[in-house]
PDB file of C-alpha atoms and ligand atoms in Angstrom:
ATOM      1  CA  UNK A   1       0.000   0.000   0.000  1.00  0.00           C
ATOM      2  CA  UNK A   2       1.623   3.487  -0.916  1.00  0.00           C
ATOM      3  CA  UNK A   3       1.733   6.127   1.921  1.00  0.00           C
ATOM      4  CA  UNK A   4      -0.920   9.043   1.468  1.00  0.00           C
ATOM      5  CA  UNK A   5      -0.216  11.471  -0.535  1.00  0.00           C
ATOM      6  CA  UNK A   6      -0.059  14.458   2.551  1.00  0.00           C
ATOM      7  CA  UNK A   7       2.591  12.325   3.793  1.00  0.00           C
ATOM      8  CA  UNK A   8       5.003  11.886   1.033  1.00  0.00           C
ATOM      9  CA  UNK A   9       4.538  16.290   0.706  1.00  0.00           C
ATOM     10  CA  UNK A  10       5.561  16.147   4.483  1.00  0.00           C
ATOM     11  CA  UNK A  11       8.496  13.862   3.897  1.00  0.00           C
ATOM     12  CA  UNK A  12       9.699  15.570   0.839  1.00  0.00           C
ATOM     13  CA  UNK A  13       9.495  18.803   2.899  1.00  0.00           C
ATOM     14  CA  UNK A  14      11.513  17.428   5.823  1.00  0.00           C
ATOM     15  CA  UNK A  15      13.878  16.323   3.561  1.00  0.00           C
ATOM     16  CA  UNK A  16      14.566  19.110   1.378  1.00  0.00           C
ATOM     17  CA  UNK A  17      15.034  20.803   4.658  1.00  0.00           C
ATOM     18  CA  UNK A  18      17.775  18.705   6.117  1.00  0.00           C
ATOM     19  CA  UNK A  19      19.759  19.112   2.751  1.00  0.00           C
ATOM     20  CA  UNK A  20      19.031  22.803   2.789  1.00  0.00           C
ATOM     21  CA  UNK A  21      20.806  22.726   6.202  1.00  0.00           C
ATOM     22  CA  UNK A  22      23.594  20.153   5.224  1.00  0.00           C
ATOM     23  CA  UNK A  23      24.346  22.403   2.639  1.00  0.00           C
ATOM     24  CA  UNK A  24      24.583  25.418   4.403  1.00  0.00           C
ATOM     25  CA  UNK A  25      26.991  23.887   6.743  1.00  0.00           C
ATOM     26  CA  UNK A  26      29.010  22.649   3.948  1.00  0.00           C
ATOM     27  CA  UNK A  27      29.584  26.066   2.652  1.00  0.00           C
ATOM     28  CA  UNK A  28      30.563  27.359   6.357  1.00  0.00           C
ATOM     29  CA  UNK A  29      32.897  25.295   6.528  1.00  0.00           C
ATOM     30  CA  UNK A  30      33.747  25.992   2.926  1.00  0.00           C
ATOM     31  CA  UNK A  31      33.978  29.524   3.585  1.00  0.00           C
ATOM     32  CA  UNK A  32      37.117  29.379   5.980  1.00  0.00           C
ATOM     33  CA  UNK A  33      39.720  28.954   3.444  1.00  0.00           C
ATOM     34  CA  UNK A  34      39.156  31.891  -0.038  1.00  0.00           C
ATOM     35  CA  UNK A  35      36.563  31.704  -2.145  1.00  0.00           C
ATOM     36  CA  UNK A  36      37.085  32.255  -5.786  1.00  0.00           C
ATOM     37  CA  UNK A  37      35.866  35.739  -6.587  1.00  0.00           C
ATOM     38  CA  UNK A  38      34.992  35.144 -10.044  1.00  0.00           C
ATOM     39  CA  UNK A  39      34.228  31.241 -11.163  1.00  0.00           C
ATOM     40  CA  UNK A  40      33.723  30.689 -15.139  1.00  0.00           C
ATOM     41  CA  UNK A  41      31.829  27.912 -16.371  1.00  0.00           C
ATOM     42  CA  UNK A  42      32.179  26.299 -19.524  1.00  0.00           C
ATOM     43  CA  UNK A  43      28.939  24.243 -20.016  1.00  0.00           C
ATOM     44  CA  UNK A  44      29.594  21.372 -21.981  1.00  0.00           C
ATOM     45  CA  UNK A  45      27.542  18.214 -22.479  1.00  0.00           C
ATOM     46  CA  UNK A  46      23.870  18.967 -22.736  1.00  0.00           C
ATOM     47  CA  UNK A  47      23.571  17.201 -26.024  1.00  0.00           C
ATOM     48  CA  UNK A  48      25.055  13.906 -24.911  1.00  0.00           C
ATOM     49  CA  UNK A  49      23.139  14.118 -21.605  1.00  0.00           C
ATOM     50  CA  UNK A  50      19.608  13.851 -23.773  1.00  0.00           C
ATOM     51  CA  UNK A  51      21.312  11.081 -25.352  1.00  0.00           C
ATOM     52  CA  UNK A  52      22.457   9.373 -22.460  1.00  0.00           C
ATOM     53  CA  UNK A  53      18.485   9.831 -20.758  1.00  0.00           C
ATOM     54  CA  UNK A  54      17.134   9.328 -24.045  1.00  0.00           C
ATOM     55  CA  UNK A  55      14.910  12.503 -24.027  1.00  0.00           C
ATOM     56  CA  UNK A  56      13.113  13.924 -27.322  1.00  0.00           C
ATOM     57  CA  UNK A  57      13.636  17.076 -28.624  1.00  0.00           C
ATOM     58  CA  UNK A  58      16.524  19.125 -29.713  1.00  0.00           C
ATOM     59  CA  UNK A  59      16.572  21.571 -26.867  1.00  0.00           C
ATOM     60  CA  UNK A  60      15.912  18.477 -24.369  1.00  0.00           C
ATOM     61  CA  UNK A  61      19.220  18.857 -23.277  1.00  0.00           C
ATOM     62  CA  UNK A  62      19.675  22.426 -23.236  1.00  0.00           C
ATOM     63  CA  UNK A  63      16.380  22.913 -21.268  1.00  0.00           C
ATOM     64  CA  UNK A  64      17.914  20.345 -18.589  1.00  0.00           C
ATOM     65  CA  UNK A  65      21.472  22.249 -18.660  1.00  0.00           C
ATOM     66  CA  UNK A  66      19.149  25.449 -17.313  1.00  0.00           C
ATOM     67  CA  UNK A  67      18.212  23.291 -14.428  1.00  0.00           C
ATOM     68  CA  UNK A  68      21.732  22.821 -13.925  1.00  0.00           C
ATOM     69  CA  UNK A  69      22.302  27.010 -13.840  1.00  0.00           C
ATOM     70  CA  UNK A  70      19.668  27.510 -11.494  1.00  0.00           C
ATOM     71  CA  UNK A  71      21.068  25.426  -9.162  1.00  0.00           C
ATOM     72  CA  UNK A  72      24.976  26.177  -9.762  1.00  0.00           C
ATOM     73  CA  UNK A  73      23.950  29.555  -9.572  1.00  0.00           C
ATOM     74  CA  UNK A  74      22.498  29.288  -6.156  1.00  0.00           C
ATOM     75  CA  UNK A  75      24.929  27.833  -4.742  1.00  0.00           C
ATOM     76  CA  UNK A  76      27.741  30.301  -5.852  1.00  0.00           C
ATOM     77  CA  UNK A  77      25.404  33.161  -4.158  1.00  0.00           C
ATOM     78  CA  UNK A  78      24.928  31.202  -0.984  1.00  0.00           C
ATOM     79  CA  UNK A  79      29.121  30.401  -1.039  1.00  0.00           C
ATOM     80  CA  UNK A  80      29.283  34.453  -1.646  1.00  0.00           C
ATOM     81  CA  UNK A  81      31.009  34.116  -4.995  1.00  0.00           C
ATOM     82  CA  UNK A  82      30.982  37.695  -6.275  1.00  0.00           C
ATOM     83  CA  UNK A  83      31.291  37.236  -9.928  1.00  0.00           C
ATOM     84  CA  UNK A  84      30.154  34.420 -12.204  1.00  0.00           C
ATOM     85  CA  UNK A  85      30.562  33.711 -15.997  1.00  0.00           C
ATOM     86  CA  UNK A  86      28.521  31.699 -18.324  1.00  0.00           C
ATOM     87  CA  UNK A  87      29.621  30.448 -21.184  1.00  0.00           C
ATOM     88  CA  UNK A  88      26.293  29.931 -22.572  1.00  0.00           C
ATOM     89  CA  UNK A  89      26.727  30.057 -26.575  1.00  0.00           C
ATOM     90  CA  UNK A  90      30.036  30.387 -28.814  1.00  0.00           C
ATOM     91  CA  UNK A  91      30.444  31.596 -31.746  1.00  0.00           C
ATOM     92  CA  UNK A  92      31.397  28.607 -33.162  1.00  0.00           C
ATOM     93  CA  UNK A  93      27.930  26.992 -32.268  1.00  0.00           C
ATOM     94  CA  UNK A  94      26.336  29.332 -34.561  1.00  0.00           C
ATOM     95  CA  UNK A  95      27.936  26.657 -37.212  1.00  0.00           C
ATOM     96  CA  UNK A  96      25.755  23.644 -35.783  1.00  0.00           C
ATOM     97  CA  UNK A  97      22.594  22.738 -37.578  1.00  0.00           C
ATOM     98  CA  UNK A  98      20.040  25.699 -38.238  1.00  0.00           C
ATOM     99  CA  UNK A  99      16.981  23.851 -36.182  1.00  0.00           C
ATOM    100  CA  UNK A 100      19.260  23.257 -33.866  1.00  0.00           C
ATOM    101  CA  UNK A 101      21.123  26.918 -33.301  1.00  0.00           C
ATOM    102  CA  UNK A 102      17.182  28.427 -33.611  1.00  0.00           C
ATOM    103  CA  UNK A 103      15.657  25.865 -30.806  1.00  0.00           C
ATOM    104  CA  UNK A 104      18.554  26.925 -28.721  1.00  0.00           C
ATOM    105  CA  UNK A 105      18.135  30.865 -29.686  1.00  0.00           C
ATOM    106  CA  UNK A 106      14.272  30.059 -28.612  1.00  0.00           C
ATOM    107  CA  UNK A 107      15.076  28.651 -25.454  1.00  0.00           C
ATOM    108  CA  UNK A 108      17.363  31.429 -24.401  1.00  0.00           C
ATOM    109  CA  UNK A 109      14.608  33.833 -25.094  1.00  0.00           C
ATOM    110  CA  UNK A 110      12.306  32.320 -23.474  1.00  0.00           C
ATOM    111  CA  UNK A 111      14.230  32.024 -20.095  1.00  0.00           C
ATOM    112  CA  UNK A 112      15.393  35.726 -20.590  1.00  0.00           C
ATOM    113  CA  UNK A 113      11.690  36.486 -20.398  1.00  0.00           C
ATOM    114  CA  UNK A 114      10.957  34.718 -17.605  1.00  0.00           C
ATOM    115  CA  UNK A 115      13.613  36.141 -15.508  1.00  0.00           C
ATOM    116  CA  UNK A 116      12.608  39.701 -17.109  1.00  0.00           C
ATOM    117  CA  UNK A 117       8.963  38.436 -15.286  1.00  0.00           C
ATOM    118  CA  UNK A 118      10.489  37.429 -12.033  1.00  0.00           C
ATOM    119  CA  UNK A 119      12.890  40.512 -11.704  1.00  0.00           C
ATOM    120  CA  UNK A 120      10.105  43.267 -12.657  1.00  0.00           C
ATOM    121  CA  UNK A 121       8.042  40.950  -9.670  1.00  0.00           C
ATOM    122  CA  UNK A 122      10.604  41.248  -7.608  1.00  0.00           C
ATOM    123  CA  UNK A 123      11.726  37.556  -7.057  1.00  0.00           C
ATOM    124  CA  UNK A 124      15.239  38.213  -8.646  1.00  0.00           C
ATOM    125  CA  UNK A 125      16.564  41.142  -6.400  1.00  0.00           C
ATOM    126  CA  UNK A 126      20.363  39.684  -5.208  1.00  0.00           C
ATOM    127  CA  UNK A 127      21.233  38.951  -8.943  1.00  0.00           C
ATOM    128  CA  UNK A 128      22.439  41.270 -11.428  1.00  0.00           C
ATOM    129  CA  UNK A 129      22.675  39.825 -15.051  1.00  0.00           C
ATOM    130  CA  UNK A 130      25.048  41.011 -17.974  1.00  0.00           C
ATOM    131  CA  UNK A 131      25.232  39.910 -21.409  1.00  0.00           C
ATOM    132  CA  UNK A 132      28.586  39.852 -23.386  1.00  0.00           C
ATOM    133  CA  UNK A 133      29.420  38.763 -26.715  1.00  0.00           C
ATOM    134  CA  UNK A 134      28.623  39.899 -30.307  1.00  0.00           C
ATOM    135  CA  UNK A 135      25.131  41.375 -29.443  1.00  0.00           C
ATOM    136  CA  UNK A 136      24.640  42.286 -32.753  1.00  0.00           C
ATOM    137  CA  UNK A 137      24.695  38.614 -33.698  1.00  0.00           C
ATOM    138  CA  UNK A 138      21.222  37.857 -31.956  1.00  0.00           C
ATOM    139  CA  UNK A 139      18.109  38.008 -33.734  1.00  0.00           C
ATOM    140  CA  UNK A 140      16.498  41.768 -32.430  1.00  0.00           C
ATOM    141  CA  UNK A 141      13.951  39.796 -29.913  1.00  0.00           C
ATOM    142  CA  UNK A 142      16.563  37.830 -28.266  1.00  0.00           C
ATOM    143  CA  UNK A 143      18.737  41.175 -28.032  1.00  0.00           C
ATOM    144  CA  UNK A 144      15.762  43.023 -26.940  1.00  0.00           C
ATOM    145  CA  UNK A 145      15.354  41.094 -24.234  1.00  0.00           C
ATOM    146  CA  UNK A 146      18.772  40.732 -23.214  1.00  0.00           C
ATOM    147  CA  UNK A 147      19.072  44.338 -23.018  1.00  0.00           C
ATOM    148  CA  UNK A 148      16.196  44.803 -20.693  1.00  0.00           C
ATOM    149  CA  UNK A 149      17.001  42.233 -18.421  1.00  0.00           C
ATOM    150  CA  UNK A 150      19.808  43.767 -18.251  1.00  0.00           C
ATOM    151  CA  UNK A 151      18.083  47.080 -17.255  1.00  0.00           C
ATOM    152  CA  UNK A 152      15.681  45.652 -14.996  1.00  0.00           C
ATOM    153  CA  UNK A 153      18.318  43.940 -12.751  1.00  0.00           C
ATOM    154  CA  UNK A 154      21.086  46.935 -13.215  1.00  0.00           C
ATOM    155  CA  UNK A 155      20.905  48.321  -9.978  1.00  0.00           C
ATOM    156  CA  UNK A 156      20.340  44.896  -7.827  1.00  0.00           C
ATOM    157  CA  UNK A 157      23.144  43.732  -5.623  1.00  0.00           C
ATOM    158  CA  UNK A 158      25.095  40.699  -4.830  1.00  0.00           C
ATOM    159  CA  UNK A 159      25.911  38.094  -7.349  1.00  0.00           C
ATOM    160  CA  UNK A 160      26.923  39.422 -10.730  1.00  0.00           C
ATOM    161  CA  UNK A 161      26.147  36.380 -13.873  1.00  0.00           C
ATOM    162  CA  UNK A 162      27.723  37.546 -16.979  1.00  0.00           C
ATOM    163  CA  UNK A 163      26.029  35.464 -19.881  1.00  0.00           C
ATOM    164  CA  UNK A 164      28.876  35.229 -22.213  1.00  0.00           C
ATOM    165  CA  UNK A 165      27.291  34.715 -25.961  1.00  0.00           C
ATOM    166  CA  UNK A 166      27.912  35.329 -29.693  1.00  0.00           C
ATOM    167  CA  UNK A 167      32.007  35.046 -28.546  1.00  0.00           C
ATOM    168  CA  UNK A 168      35.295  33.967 -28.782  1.00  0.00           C
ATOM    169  CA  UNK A 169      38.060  35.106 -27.591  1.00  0.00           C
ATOM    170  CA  UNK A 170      39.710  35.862 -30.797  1.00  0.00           C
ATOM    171  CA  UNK A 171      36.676  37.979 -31.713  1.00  0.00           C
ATOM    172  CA  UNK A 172      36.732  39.726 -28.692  1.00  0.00           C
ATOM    173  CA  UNK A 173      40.089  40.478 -29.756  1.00  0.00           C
ATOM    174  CA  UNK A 174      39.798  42.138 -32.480  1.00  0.00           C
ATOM    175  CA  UNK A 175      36.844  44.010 -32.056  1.00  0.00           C
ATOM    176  CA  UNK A 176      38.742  45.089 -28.986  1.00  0.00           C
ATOM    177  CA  UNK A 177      41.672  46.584 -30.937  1.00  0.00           C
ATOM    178  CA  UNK A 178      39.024  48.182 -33.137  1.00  0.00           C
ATOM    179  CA  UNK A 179      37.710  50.018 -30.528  1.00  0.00           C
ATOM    180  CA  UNK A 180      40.572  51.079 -28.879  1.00  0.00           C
ATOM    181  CA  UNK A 181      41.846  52.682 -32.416  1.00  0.00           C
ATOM    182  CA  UNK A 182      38.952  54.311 -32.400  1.00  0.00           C
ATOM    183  CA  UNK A 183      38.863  55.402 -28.854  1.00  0.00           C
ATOM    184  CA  UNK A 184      42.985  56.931 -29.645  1.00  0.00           C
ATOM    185  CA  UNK A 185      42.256  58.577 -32.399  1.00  0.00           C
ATOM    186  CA  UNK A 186      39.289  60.237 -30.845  1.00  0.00           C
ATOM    187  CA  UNK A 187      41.058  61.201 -27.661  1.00  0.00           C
ATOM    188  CA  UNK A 188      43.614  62.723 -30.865  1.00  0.00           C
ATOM    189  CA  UNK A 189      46.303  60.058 -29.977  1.00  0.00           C
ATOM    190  CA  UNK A 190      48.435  57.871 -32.521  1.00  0.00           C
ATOM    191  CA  UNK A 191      46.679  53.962 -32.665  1.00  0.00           C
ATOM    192  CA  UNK A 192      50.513  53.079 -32.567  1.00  0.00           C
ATOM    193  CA  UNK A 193      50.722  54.333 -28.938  1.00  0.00           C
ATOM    194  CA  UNK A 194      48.086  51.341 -27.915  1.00  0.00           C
ATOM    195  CA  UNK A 195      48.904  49.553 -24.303  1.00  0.00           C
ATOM    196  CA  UNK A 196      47.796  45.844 -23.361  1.00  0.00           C
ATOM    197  CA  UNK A 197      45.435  48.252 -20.830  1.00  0.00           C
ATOM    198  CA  UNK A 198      44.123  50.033 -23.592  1.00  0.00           C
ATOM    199  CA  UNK A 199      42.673  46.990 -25.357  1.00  0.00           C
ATOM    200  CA  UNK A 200      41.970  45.053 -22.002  1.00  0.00           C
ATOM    201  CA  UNK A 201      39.792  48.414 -21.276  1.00  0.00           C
ATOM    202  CA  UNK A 202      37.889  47.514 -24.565  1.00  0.00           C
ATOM    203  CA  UNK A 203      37.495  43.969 -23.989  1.00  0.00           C
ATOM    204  CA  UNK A 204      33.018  42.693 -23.743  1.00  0.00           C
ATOM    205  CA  UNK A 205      34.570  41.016 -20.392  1.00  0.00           C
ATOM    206  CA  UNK A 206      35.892  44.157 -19.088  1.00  0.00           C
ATOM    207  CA  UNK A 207      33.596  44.650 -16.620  1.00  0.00           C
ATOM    208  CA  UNK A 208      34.611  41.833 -14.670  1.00  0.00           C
ATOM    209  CA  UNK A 209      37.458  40.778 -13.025  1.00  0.00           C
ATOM    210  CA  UNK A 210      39.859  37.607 -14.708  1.00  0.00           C
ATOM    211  CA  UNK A 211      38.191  34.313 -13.565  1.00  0.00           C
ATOM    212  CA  UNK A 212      39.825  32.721 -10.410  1.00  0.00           C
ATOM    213  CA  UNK A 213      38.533  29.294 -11.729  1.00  0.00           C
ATOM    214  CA  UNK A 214      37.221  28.197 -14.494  1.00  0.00           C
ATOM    215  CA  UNK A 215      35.079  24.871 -14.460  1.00  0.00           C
ATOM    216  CA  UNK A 216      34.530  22.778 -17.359  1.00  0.00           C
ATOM    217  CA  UNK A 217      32.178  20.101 -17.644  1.00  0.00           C
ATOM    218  CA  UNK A 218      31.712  17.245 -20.597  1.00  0.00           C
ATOM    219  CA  UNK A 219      34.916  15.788 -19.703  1.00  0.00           C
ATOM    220  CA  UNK A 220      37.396  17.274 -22.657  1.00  0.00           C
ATOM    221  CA  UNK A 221      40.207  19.713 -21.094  1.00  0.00           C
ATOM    222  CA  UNK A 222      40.452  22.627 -23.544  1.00  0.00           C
ATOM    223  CA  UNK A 223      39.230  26.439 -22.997  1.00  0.00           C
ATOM    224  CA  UNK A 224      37.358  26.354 -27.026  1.00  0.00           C
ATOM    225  CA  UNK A 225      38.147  30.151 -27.320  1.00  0.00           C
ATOM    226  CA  UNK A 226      36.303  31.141 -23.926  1.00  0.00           C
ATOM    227  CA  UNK A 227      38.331  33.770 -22.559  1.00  0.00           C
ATOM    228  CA  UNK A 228      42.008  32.602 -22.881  1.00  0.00           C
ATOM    229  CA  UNK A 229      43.062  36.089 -22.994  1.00  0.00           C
ATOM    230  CA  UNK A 230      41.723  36.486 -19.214  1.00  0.00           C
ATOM    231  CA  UNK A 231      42.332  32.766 -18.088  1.00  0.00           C
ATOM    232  CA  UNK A 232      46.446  32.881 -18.125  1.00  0.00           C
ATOM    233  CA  UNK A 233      46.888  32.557 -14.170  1.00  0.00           C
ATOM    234  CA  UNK A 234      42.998  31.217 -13.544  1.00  0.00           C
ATOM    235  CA  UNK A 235      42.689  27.619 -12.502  1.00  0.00           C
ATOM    236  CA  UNK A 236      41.019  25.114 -14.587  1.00  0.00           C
ATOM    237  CA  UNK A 237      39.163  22.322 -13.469  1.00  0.00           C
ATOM    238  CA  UNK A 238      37.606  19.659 -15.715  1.00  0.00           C
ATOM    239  CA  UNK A 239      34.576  16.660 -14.377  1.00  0.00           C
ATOM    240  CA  UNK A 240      33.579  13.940 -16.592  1.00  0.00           C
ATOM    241  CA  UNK A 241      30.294  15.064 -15.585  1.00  0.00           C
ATOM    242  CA  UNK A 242      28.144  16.388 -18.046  1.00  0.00           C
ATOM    243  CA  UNK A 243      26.386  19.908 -17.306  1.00  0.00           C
ATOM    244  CA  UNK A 244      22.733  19.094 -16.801  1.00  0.00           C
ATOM    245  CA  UNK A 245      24.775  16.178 -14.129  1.00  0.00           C
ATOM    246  CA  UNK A 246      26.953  19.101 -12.375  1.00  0.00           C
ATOM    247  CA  UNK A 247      25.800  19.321  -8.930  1.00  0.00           C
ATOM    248  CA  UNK A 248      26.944  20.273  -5.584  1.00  0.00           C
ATOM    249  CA  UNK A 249      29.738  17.957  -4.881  1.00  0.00           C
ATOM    250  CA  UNK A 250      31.160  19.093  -8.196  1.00  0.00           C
ATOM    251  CA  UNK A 251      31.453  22.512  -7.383  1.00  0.00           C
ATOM    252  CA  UNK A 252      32.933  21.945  -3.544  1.00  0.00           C
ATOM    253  CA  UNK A 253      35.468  19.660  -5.284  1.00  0.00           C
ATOM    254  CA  UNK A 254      36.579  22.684  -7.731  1.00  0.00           C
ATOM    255  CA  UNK A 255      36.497  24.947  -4.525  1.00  0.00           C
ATOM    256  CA  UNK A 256      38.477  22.782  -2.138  1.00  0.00           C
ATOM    257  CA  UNK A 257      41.409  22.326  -4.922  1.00  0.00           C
ATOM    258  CA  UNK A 258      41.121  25.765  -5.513  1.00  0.00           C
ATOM    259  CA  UNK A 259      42.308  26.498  -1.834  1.00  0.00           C
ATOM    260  CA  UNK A 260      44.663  23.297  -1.978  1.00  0.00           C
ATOM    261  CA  UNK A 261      46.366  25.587  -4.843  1.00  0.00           C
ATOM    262  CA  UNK A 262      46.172  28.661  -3.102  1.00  0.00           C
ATOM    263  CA  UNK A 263      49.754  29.009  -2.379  1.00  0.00           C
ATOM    264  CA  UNK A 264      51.198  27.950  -5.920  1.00  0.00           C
ATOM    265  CA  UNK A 265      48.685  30.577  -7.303  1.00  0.00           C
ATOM    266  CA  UNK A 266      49.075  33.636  -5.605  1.00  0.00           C
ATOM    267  CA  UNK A 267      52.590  32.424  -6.525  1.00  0.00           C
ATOM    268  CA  UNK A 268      51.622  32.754 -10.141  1.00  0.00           C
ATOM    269  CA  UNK A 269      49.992  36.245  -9.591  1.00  0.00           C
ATOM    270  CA  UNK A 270      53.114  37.989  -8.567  1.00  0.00           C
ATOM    271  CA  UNK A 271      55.281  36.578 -10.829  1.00  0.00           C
ATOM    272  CA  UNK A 272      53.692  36.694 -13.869  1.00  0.00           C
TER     273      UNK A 272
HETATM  274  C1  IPE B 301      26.802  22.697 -24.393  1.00  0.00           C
HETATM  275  O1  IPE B 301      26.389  21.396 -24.639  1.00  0.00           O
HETATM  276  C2  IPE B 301      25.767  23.650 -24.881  1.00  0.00           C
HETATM  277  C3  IPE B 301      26.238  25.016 -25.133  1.00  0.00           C
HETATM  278  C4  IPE B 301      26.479  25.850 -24.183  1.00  0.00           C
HETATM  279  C5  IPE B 301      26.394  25.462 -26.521  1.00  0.00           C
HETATM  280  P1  IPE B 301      26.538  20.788 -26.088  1.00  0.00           P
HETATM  281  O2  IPE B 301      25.376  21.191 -26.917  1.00  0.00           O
HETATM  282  O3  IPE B 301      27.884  21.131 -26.658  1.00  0.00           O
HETATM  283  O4  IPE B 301      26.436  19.241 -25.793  1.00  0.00           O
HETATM  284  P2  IPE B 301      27.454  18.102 -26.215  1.00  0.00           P
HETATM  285  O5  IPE B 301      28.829  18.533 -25.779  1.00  0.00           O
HETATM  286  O6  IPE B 301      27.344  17.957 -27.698  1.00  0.00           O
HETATM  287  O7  IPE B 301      26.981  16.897 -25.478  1.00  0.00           O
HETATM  288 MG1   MG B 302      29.788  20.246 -26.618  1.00  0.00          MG
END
C-alpha cells in the first residue's frame, strides 16, 4: 500500500530541509579557506546528456542544462562568490545545424523572459545579469530582451552572472583593438601608442574581473576560445560530468582544490 499522498509532501518537505541545512553547513565550513571571486563555467555536455536519458527534442538537453544554472547559480550566491561567468553560446555553435542553433536561440529567449517576469516581480533582487558577446549577432527579440534584463536587474546587488554569448576570444580580440583605435584617435592620440590596458579596457569582459577558476564540464580539457586572454593565471578544473549532471559535490570539489592551490597561485599572480 503506498503512503498518502499528505505524507510523502511532508516527507519531501523534511527532507529538502535537512539538505538545505547540510548544505549550508558545507559552505561554512567551505567559507574558511578563499573563495574564488569570479568562477567561469564552460557548459559542456547537454547534447550527450539527452542522449544518455534518451529525451526527445533538440533543446531536451539544453532545457535540462538550465536546471543545472539555477542550481549552480544558487549555490555560488549562498558560497558568496561575487562574480560568475557563463559560457552559454560560442560563436562557433552558430555553425551547428540551423533547427538546432534556432531551438537553442528560442530557449534562451524564453528564459530571458521569464527572468525579465520574475525581476520586474521582484523575485530576482540579489542577482544582477550582464550579457557579453557579439550582441549584434542575436536576432532583435533575443537582443531586446537581453538588453532589458539587463536594465531591470542593473541596480540589484550581490551576485553578478555575466552570460557570455555570440564570442570567442579571438573575436573579442579584435573588435577590442578596433575600438581602442577608435577610442585613440578620438582622444587625438596615434593607434601606434596602444597599451595591453588600452585593449583590455575595450574587452566585452571588461567589466569583470579575470576568472579565479574556471570549471569545465563534458569531460574534454580545452578552454574552445572562452576567454584565454583572461584565463592565463585562472585555474582550470575539468569533471567527466556532463552539465545538466553538475551538482553540488562538483562545485565543492573545484572549490576545495582551488584552496589546496592557493599558495602555488598567488605564486603565479606575482610573478607573472
Ligand atoms: C553545451 O552542450 C551547450 C552550449 C552551451 C552550446 P553541447 O550542446 O555542446 O552538448 P554536447 O557537448 O554535444 O553533449
Ligand atoms: Mg559540446
Amino acid at each position: 500500500m503506498n503512503p498518502p499522498r499528505e505524507e510523502v509532501g511532508e516527507f519531501t518537505k523534511l527532507l529538502n530541509g535537512f539538505m538545505t541545512l547540510m548544505r549550508r553547513f558545507i559552505f561554512k565550513v567551505l567559507c574558511v579557506g578563499p573563495i574564488p571571486n569570479h568562477i567561469s563555467f564552460i557548459m559542456d555536455g547537454n547534447r550527450r546528456f539527452a542522449k544518455k536519458h534518451n529525451l526527445q527534442g533538440l533543446d531536451a538537453g539544453h532545457r535540462a542544462g538550465f536546471v543545472s544554472v539555477t542550481y549552480v547559480l544558487q549555490y555560488c550566491q549562498e558560497i558568496g562568490v561575487p562574480y560568475v561567468t557563463l559560457y552559454a553560446f560560442g560563436l562557433d555553435n552558430f555553425k551547428r545545424e540551423p533547427q538546432e542553433v534556432k531551438c537553442m536561440m528560442d530557449l534562451m529567449l524564453e528564459k530571458i523572459e521569464l527572468t525579465i517576469d520574475q525581476a520586474i516581480s521582484g523575485n530576482v533582487k540579489n542577482v544582477k545579469v550582464i550579457f557579453a558577446g557579439d550582441l549584434n549577432l542575436l536576432n532583435d527579440r533575443l537582443k531586446a530582451a537581453a538588453q532589458r534584463l539587463m536594465e531591470v536587474t542593473e541596480e540589484n546587488k550581490g551576485l553578478v552572472v555575466v552570460v557570455i554569448v555570440a564570442y570567442s576570444t579571438s573575436h573579442e580580440i579584435v573588435q577590442a583593438i578596433k575600438e581602442s583605435c577608435v577610442r585613440k584617435c578620438e582622444g587625438g592620440d596615434s593607434p601606434q601608442v596602444l597599451k595591453v590596458s588600452d585593449v583590455e579596457e575595450c574587452m566585452y569582459t571588461s567589466i569583470v574581473p579575470d576568472p579565479a577558476l574556471v570549471i569545465r564540464t563534458g569531460g574534454i580539457d580545452r578552454l574552445s576560445n572562452f576567454m584565454t586572454w583572461q584565463t592565463s593565471r585562472s585555474l582550470l578544473h575539468t569533471t567527466a560530468a556532463l552539465w545538466p549532471e553538475l551538482g553540488l559535490w562538483h562545485l565543492v570539489w573545484a572549490i576545495l582544490k582551488f584552496q589546496r592551490m592557493q599558495d602555488y597561485l598567488q605564486k603565479k599572480q606575482k610573478v607573472d
